[in-house]
Short mmCIF file of C-alpha atoms in Angstrom, two decimals:
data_model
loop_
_atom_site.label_atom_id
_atom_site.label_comp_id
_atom_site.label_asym_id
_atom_site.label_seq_id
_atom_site.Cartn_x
_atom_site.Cartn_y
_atom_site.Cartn_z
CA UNK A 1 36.85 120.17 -38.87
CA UNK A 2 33.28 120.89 -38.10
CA UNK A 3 32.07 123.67 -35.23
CA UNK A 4 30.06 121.10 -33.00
CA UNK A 5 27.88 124.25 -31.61
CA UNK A 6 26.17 124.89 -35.28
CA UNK A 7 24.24 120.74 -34.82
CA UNK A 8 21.13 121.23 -33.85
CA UNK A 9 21.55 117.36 -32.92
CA UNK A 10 24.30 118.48 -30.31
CA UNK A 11 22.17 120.95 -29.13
CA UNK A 12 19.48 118.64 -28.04
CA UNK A 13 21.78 116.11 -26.97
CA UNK A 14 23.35 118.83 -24.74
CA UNK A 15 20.14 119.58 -23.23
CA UNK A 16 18.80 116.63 -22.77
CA UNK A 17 21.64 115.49 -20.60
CA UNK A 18 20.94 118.21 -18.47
CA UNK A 19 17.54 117.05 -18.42
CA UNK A 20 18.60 113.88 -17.34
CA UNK A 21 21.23 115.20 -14.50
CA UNK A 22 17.87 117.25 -13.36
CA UNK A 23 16.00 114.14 -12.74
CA UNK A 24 18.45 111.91 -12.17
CA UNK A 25 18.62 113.52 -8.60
CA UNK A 26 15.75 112.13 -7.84
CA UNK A 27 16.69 108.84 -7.64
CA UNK A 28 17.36 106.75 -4.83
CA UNK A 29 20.63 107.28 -3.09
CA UNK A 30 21.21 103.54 -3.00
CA UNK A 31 21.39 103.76 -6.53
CA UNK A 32 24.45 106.72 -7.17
CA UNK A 33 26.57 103.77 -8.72
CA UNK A 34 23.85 101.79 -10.25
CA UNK A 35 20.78 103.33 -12.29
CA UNK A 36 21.94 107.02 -11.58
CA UNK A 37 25.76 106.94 -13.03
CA UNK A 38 24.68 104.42 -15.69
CA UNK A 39 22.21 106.97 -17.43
CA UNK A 40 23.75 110.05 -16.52
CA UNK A 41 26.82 108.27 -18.32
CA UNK A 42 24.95 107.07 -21.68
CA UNK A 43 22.96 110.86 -21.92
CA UNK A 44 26.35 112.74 -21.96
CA UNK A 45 27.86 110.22 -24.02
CA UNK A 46 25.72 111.46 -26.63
CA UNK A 47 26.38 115.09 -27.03
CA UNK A 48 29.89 114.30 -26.36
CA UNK A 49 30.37 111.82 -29.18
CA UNK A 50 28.73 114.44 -31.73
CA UNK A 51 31.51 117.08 -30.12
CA UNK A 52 34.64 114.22 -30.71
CA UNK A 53 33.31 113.17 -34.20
CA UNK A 54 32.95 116.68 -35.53
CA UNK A 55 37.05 117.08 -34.75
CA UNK A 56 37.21 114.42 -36.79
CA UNK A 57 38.59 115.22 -40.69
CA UNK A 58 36.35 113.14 -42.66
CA UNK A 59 32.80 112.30 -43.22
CA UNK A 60 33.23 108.59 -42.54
CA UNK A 61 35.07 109.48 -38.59
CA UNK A 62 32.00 111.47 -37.86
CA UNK A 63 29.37 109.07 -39.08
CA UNK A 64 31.08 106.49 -36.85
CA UNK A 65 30.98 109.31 -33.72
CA UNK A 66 27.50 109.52 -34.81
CA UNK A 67 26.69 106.14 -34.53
CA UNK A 68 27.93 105.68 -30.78
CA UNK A 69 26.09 108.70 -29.65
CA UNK A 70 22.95 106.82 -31.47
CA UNK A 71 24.18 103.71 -29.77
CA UNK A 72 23.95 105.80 -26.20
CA UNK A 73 20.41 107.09 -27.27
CA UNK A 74 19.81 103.02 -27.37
CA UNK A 75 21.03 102.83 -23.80
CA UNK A 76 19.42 105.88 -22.28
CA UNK A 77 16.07 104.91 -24.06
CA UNK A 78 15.65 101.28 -22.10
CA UNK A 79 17.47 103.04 -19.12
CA UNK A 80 14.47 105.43 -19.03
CA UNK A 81 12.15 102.62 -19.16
CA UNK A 82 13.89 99.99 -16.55
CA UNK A 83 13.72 103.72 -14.41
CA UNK A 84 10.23 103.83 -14.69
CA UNK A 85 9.18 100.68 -14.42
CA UNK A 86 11.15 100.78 -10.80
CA UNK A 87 9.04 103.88 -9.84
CA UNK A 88 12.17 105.90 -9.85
CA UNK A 89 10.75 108.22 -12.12
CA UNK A 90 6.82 109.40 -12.77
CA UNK A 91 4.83 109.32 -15.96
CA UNK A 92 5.23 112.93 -17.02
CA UNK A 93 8.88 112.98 -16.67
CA UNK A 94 9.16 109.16 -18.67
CA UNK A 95 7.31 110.34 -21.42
CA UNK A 96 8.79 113.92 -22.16
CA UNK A 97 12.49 112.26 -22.07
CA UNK A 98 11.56 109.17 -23.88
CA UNK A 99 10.15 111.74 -26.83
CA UNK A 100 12.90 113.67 -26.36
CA UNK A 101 15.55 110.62 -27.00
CA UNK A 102 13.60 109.32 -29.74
CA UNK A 103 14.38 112.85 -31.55
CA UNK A 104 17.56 112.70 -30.99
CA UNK A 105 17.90 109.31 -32.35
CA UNK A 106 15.55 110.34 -35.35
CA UNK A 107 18.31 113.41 -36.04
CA UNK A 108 21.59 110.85 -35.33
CA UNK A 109 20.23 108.99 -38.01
CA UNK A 110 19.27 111.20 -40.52
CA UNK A 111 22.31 112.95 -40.64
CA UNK A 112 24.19 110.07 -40.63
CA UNK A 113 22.50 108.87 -43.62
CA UNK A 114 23.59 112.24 -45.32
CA UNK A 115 27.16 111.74 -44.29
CA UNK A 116 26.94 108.38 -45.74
CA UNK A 117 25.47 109.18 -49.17
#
C-alpha cells in the first residue's frame, strides 16, 4: 500500500478542492443543490480517489482510482466553464482553476501511464 501524502498529484488535488470550496461560496444561494454541490462534489472526488486507489495492493487498482479522479477533473473542467459562462464566477478566478485542473489532469495521466507500463 502506497502513503497517499508522498503524490504530489494528491497534493494538488487536495488543494485545489479547497480552492474550489473557497469560491464555490460565491455562488448563488439558489444554486446550493445545483452548480455548487455538483462541483464541490467532482473537485473532492479527485483527491479522494488518488487517497482510495493508493490503499489499493496493485498497480492495476490504482490506475483505475486514477482514472476516476481524471474522470472528475473532466467534470470539474466543463463545470468551471458552464460556471463562468453563467457569470457565477469572474475571469481571474476561471482561468487560474481551469490551469490548475488541467495540471492535475496532465499529472493523473502521466502517472497512470507509468503504472500501466
Amino acid at each position: 500500500m502506497r502513503d497517499f501524502h508522498k503524490y504530489k498529484v494528491w497534493m494538488k488535488g487536495h488543494e485545489f478542492a479547497l480552492d474550489i470550496y473557497k469560491v464555490s461560496k460565491l455562488f448563488p444561494k439558489e444554486e446550493l443543490f445545483g452548480l455548487t454541490s455538483q462541483i464541490r462534489r467532482a473537485a473532492t472526488s479527485i483527491p479522494i480517489n488518488v487517497a482510495e486507489g493508493c490503499g489499493r495492493r496493485t498497480d492495476a487498482e490504482f490506475a483505475y482510482f486514477l482514472d476516476v479522479a481524471a474522470g472528475s477533473a473532466s467534470e470539474v473542467e466543463e463545470e468551471l466553464l458552464l460556471t463562468f459562462d453563467l457569470d457565477m464566477l469572474g475571469q481571474d478566478d476561471y482561468q487560474r482553476l481551469d490551469e490548475d485542473v488541467k495540471q492535475i489532469k496532465a499529472m493523473l495521466g502521466a502517472l497512470i501511464d507509468t503504472l500501466r507500463q
